PDB file of C-alpha atoms in Angstrom:
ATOM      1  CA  UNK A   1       0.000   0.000   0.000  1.00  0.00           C
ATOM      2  CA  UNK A   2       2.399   3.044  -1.549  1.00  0.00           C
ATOM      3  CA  UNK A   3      -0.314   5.400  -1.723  1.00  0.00           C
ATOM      4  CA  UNK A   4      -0.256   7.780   1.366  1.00  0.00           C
ATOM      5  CA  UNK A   5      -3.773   7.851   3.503  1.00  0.00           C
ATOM      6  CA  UNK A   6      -4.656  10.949   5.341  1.00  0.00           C
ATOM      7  CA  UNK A   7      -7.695  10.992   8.013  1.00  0.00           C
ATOM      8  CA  UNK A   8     -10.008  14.228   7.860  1.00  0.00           C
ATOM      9  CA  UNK A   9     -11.612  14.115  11.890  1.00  0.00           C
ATOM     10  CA  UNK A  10     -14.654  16.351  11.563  1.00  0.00           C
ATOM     11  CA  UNK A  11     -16.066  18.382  14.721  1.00  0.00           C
ATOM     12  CA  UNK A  12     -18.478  17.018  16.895  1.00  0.00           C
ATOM     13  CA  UNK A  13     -18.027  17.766  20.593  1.00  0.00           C
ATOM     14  CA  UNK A  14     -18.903  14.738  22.633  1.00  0.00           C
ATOM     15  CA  UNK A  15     -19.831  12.607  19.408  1.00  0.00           C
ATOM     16  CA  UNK A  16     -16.021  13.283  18.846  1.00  0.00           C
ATOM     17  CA  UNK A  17     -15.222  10.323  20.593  1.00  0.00           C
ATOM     18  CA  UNK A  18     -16.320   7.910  18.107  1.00  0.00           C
ATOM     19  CA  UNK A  19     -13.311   9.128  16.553  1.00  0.00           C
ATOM     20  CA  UNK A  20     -11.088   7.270  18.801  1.00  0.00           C
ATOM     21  CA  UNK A  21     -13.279   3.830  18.180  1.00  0.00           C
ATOM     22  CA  UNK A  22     -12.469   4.418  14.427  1.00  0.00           C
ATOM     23  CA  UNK A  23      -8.462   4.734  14.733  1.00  0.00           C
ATOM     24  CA  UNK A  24      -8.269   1.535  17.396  1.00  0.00           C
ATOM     25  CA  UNK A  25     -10.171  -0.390  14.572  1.00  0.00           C
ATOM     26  CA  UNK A  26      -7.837   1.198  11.785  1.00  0.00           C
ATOM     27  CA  UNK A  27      -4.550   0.140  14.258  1.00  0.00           C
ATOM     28  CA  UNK A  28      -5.835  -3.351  14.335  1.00  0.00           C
ATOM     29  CA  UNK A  29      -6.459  -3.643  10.882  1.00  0.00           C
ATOM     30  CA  UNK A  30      -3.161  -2.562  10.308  1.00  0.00           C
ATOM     31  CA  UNK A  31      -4.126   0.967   8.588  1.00  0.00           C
ATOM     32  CA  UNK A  32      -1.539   3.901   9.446  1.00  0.00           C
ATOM     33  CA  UNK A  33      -2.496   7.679   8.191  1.00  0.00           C
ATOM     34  CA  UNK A  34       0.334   9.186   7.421  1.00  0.00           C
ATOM     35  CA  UNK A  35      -1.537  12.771   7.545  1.00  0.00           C
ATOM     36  CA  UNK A  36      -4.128  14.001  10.035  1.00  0.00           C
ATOM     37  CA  UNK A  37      -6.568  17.094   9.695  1.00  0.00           C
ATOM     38  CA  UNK A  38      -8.920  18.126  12.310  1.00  0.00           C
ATOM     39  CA  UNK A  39     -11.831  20.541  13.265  1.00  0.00           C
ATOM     40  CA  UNK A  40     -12.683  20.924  16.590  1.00  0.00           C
ATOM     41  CA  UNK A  41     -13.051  17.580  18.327  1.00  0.00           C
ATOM     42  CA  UNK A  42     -11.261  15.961  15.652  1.00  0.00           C
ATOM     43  CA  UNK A  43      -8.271  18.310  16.029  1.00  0.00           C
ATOM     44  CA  UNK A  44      -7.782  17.349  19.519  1.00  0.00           C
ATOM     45  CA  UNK A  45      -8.504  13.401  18.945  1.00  0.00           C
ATOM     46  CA  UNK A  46      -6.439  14.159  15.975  1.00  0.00           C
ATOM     47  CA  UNK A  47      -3.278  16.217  17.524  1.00  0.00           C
ATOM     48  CA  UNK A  48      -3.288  13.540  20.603  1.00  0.00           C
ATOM     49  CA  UNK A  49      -2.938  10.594  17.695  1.00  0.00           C
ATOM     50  CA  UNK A  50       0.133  12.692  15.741  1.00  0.00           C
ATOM     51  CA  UNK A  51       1.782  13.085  18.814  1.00  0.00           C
ATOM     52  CA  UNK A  52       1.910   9.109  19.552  1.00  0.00           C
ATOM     53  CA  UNK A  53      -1.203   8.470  22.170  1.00  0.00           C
ATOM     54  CA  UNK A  54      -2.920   5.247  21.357  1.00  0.00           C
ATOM     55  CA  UNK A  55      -6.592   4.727  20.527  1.00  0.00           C
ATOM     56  CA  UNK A  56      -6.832   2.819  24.203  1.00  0.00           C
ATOM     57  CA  UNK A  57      -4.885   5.828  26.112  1.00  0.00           C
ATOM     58  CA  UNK A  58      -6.983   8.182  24.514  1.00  0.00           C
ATOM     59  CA  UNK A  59     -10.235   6.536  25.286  1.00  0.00           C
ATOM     60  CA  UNK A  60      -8.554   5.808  29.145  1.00  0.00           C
ATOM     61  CA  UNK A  61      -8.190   9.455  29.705  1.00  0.00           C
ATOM     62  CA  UNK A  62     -11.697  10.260  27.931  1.00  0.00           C
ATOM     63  CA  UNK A  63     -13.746   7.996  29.606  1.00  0.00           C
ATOM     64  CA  UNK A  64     -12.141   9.827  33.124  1.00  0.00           C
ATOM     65  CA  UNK A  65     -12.880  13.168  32.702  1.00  0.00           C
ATOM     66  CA  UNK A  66     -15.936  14.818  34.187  1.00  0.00           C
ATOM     67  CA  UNK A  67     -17.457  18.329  33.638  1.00  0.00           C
ATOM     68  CA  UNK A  68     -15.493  19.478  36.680  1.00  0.00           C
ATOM     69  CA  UNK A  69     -12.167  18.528  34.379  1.00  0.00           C
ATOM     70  CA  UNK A  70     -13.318  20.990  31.748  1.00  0.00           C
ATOM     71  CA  UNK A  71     -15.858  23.990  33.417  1.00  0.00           C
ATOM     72  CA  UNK A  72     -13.898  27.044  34.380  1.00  0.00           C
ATOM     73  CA  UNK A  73     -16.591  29.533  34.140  1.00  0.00           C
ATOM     74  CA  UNK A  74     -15.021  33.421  34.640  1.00  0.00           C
ATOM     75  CA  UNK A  75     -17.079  36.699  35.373  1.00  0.00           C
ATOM     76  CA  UNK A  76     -20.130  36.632  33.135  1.00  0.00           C
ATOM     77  CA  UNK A  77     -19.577  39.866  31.071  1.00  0.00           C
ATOM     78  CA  UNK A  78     -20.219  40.467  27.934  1.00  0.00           C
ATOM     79  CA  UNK A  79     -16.753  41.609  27.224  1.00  0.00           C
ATOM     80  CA  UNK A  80     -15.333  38.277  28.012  1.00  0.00           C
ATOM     81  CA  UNK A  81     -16.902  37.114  24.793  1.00  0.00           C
ATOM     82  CA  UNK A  82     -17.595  33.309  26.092  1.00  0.00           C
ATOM     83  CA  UNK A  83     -18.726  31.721  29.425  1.00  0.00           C
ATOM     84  CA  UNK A  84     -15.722  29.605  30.052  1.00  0.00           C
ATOM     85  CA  UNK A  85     -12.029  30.301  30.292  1.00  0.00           C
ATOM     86  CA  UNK A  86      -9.600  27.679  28.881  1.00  0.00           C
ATOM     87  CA  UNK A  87      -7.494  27.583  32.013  1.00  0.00           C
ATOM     88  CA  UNK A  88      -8.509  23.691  32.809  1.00  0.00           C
ATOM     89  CA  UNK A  89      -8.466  22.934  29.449  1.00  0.00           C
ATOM     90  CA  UNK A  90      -4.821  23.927  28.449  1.00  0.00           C
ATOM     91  CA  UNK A  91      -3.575  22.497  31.279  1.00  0.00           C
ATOM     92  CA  UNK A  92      -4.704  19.062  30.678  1.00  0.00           C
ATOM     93  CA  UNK A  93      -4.010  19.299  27.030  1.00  0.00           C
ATOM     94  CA  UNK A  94      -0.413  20.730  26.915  1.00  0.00           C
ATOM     95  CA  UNK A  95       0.088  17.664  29.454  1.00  0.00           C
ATOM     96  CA  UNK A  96      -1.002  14.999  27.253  1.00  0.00           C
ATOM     97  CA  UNK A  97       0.960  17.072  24.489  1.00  0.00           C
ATOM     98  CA  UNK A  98       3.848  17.801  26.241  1.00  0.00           C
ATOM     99  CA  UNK A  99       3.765  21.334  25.201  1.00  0.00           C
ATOM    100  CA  UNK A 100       4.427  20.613  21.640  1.00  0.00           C
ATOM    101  CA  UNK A 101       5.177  21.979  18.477  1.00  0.00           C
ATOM    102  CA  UNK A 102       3.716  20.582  15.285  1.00  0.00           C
ATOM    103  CA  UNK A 103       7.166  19.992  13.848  1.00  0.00           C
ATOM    104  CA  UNK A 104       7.323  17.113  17.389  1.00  0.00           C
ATOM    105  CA  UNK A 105       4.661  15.244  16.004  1.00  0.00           C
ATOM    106  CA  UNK A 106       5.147  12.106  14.726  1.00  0.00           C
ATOM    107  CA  UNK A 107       2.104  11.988  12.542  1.00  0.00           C
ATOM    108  CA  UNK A 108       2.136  15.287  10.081  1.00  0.00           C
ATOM    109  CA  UNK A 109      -0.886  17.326  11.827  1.00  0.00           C
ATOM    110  CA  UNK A 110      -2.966  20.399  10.679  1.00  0.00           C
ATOM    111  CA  UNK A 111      -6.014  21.750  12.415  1.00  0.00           C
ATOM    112  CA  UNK A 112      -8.734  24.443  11.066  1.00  0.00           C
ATOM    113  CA  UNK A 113     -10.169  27.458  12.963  1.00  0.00           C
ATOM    114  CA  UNK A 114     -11.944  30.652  12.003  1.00  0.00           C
ATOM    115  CA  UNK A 115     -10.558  34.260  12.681  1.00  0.00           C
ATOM    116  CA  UNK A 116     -13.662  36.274  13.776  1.00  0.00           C
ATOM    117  CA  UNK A 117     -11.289  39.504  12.450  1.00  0.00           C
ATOM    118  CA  UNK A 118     -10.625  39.038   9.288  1.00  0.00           C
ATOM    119  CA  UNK A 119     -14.097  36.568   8.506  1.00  0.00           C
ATOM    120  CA  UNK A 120     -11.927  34.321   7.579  1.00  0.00           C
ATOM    121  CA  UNK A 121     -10.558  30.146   7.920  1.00  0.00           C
ATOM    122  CA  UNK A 122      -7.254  29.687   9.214  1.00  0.00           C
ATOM    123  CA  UNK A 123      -5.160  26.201   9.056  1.00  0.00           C
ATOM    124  CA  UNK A 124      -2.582  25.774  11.632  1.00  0.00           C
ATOM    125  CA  UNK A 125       1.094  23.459  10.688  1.00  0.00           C
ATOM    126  CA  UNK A 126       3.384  25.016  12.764  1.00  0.00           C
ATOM    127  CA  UNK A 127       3.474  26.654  16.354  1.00  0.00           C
ATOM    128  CA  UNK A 128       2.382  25.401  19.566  1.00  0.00           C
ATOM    129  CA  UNK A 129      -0.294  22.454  19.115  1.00  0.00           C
ATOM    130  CA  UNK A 130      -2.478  23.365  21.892  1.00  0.00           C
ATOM    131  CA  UNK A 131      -2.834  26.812  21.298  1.00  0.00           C
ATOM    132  CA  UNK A 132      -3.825  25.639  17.622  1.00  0.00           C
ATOM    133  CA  UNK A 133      -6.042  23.038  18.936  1.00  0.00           C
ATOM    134  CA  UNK A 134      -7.626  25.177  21.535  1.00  0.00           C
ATOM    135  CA  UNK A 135      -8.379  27.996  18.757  1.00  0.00           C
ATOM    136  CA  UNK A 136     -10.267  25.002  16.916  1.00  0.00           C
ATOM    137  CA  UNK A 137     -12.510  23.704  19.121  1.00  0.00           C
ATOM    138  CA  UNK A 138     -13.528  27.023  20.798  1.00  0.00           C
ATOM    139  CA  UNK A 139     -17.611  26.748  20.275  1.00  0.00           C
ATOM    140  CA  UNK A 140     -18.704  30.540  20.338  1.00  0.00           C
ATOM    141  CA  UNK A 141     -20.456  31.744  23.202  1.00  0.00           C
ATOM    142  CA  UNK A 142     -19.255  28.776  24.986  1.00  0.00           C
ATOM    143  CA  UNK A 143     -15.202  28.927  25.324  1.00  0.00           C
ATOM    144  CA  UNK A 144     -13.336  32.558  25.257  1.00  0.00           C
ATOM    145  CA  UNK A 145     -12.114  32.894  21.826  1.00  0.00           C
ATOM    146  CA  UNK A 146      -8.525  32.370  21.414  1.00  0.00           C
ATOM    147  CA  UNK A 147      -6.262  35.607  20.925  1.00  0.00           C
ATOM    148  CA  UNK A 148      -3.243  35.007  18.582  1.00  0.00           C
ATOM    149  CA  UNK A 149      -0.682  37.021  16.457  1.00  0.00           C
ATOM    150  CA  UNK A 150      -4.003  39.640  15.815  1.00  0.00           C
ATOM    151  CA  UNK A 151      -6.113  37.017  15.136  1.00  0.00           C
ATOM    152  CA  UNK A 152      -9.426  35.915  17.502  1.00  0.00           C
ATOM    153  CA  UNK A 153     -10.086  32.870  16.814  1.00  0.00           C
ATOM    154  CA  UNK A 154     -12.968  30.192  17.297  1.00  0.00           C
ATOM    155  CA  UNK A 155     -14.159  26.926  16.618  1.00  0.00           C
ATOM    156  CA  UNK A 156     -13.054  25.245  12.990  1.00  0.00           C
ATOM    157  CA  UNK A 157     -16.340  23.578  12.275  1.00  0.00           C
ATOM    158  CA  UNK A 158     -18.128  27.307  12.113  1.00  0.00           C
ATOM    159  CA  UNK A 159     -16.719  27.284   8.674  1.00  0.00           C
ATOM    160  CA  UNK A 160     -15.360  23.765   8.457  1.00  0.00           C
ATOM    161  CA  UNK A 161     -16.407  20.823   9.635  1.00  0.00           C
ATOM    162  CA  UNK A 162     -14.215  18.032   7.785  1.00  0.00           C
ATOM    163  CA  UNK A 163     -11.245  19.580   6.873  1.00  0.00           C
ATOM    164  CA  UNK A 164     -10.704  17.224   3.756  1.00  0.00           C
ATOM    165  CA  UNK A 165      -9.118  19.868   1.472  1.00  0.00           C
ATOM    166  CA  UNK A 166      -6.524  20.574   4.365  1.00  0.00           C
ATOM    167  CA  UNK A 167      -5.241  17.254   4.248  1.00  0.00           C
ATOM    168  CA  UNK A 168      -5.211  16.532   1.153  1.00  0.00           C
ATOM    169  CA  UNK A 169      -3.601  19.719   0.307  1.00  0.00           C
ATOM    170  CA  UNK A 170      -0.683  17.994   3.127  1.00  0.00           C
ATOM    171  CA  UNK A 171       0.168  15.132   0.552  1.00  0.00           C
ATOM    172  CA  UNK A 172      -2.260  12.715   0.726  1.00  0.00           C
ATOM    173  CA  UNK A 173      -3.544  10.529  -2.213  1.00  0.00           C
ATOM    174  CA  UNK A 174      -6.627   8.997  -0.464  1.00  0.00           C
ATOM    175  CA  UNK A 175      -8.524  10.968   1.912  1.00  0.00           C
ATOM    176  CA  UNK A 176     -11.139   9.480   4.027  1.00  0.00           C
ATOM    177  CA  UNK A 177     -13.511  11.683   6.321  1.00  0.00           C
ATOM    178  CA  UNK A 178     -15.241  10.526   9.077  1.00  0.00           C
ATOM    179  CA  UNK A 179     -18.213  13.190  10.126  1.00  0.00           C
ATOM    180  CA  UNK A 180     -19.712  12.423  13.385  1.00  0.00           C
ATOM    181  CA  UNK A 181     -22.428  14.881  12.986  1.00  0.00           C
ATOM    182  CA  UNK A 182     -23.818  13.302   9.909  1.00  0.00           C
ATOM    183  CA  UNK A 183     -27.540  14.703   9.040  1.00  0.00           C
ATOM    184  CA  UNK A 184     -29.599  16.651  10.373  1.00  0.00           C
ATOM    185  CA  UNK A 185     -32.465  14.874  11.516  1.00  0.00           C
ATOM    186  CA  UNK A 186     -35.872  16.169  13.252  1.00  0.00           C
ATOM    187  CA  UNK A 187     -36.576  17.059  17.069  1.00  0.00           C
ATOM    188  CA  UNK A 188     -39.693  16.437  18.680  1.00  0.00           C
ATOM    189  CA  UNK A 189     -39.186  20.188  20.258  1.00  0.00           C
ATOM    190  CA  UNK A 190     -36.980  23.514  21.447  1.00  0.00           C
ATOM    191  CA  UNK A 191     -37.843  23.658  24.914  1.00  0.00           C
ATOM    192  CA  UNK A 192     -35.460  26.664  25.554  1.00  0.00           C
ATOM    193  CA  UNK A 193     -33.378  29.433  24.247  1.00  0.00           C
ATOM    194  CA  UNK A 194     -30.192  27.361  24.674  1.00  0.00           C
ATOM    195  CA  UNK A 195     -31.763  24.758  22.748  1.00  0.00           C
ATOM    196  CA  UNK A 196     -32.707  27.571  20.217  1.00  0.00           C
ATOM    197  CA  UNK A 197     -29.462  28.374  19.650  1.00  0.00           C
ATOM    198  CA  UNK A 198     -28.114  25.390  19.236  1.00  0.00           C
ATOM    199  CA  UNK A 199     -30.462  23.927  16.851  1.00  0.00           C
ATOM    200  CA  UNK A 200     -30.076  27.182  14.437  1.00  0.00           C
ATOM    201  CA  UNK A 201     -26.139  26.071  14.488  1.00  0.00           C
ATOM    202  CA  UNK A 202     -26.780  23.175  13.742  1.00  0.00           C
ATOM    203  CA  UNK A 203     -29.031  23.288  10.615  1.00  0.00           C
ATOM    204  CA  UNK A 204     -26.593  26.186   9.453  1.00  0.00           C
ATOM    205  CA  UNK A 205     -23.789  23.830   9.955  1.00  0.00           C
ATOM    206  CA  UNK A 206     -25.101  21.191   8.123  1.00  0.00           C
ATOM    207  CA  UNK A 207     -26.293  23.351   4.634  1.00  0.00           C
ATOM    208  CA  UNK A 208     -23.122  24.585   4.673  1.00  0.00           C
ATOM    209  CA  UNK A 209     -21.132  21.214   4.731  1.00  0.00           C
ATOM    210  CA  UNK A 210     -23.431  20.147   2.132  1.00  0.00           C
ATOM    211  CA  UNK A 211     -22.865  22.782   0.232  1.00  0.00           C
ATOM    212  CA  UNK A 212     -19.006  22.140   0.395  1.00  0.00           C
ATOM    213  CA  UNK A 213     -19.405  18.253  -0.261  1.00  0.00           C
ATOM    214  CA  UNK A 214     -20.409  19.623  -3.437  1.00  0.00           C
ATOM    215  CA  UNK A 215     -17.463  21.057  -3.957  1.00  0.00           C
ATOM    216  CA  UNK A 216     -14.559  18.915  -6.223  1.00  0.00           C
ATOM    217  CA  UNK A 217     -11.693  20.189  -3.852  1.00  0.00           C
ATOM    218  CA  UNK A 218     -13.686  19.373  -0.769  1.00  0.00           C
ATOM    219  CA  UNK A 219     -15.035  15.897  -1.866  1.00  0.00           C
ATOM    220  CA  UNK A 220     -13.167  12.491   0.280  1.00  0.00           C
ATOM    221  CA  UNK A 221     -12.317   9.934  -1.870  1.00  0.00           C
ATOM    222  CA  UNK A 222     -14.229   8.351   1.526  1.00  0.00           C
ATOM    223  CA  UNK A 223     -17.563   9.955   3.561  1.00  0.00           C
ATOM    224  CA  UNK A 224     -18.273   8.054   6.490  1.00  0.00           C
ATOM    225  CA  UNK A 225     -20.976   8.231   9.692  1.00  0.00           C
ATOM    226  CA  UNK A 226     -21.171   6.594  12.372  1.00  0.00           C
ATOM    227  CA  UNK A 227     -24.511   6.129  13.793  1.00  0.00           C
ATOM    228  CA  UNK A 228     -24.896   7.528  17.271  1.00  0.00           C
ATOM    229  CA  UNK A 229     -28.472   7.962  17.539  1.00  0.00           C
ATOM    230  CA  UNK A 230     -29.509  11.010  19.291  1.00  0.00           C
ATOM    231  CA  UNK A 231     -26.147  11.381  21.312  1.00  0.00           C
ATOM    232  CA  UNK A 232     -26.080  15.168  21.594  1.00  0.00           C
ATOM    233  CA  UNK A 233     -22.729  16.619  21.109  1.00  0.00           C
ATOM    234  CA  UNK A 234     -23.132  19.704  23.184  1.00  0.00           C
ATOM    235  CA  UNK A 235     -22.956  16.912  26.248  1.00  0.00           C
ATOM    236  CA  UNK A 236     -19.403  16.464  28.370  1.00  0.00           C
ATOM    237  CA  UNK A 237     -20.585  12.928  29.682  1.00  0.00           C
ATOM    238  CA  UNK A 238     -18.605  10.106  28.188  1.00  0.00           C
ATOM    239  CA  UNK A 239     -20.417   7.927  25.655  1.00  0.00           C
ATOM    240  CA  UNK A 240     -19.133   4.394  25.427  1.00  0.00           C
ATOM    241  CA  UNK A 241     -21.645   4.285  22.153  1.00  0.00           C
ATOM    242  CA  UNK A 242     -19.839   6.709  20.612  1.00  0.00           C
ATOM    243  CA  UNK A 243     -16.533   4.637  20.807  1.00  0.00           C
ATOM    244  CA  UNK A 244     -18.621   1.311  19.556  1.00  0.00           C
ATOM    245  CA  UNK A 245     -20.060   3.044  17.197  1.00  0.00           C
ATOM    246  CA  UNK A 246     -16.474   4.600  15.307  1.00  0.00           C
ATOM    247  CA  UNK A 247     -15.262   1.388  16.056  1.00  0.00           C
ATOM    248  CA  UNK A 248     -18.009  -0.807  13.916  1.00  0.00           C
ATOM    249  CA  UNK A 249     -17.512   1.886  11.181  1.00  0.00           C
ATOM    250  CA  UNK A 250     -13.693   1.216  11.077  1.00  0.00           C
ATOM    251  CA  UNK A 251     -13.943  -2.286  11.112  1.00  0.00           C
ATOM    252  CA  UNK A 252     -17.175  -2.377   8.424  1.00  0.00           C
ATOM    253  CA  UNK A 253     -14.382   0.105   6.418  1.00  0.00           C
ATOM    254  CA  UNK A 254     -10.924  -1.152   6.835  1.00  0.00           C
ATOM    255  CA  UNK A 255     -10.614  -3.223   3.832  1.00  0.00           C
ATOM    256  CA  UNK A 256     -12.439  -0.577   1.522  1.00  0.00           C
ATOM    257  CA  UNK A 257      -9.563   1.922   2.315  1.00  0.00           C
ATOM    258  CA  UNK A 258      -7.033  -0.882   2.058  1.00  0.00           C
ATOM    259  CA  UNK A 259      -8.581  -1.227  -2.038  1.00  0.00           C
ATOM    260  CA  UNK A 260      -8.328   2.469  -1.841  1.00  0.00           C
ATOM    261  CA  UNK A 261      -4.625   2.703  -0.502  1.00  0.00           C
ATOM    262  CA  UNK A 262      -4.015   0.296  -3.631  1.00  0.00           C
ATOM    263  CA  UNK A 263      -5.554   2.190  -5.947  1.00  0.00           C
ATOM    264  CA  UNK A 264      -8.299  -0.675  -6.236  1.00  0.00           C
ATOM    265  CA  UNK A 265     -12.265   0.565  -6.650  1.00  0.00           C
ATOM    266  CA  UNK A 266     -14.040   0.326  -3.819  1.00  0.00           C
ATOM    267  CA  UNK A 267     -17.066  -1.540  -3.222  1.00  0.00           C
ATOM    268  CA  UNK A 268     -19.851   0.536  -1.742  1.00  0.00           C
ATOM    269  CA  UNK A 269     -21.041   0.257   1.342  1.00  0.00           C
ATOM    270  CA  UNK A 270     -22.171   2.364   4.453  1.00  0.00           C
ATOM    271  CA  UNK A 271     -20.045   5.195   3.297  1.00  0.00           C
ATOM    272  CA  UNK A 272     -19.864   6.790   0.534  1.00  0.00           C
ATOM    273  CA  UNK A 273     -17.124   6.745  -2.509  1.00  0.00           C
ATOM    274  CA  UNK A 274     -16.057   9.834  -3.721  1.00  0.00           C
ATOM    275  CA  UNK A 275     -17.980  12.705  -5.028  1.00  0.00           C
ATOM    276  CA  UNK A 276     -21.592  10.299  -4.075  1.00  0.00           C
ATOM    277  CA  UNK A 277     -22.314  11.300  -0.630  1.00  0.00           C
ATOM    278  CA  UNK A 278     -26.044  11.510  -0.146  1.00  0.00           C
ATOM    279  CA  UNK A 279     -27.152  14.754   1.498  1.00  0.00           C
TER     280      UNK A 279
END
């Protein structure tokens, strides 16, 4: 297998972790990216991968942390710009990162996140990982935007949700995207103004990565969803069917991206070849 892979981790919040299910079912199968791209959840899952954590370490520490791990909430003012501080948050992370650069990974590694300044998507490759990674998965209104070189930055997926042109762009011949958001389905109701605002991100979120599916540049030679249900990913409680389910897609997968790695046609199945995704 001479052609080089690279994995496209889409955003997702606590869905995110079927992420890690998928790469433990890629490592036994044998299946090595040799590129990693990431928005939001999937740059952390993602950056924690490059840097040499397992699929079992990463699960370990996710299936430990509670919302007391992750809530730092600051003075509620509006010129703080978010409800929680990242002070938790970059601690733990530049721990399991050992404060790294991108040039210490050991997987090449490039994350997405959007500069509220200039409008505008930004791709991170070099500088500290978990100020890159942080910028990424900041979820507006939720986490403090990130303030660097000018630039305040927030969460990938509000422009990006599967950065697949980002990796491919890195070198890689066969791209495969996993999106643990998938579609968006119906709700039986929006009981409150949180809810309100999270369901109008949502739908936006999903047009628009339709709309970029579309797109020849943006279009995986690979589109796969796991199916998670109703699993909300605005939730910080562990899933362990979240992990099952990225696991049963990477195992249902494996030998389709093997064909793919040799340049083979793949036989469809659950996910979708390139360019016939079904939105």
């Amino acid at each position: 297998m001479s052609r080089k892979l690279g994995l496209a981790l889409g955003a997702g919040g606590a869905r995110g972790v079927a992420h890690i299910g998928f790469l433990k079912a890629l490592e036994e199968e044998g299946i090595r990216p040799d590129f990693i791209s990431g928005s939001s959840m999937g740059s952390i899952i993602g950056a924690c991968y490059a840097k040499g954590m397992s699929a079992d370490e990463m699960r370990e520490t996710v299936s430990q942390l509670s919302a007391f791990d992750i809530v730092d909430l600051g003075i509620l003012t509006l010129s703080k710009l978010g409800l929680m501080r990242w002070t938790k948050v970059r601690k733990m992370m530049l721990s399991l990162l050992e404060n790294c650069d991108f040039s210490d990974l050991k997987i090449p590694f490039c994350c997405v996140a959007v500069d509220l300044i200039s409008g505008k998507l930004k791709t991170f490759r070099e500088g500290n990982v978990t100020d890159a990674i942080l910028a990424s998965s900041s979820m507006p209104t939720v986490f403090r935007p990130v303030e660097k070189d000018g630039m305040l930055l927030v969460d990938g997926g509000v422009l990006c949700r599967v950065p697949v042109r980002q990796v491919r762009d890195m070198g890689a011949d066969v791209v495969v995207a996993v999106d643990v958001l998938g579609k968006c389905g119906s709700i039986e109701k929006v009981p409150n103004v949180l809810s309100l605002i999270t369901r109008v991100y949502d739908i936006m979120d999903y047009e628009r990565t339709r709309d970029h599916c579309r797109r020849k540049s943006e279009r995986a030679d690979l589109w796969l969803e796991p199916d998670m249900g109703n699993i909300s990913q605005y939730k910080l409680k562990y899933h362990p069917s979240a992990y099952e389910s990225g696991y049963k897609l990477g195992k249902e997968n494996a030998e389709r991206i093997k064909m793919l790695l040799r340049g083979e046609k793949a036989p469809r199945g659950r996910g979708k070849p390139k360019g016939e995704r079904a939105l």
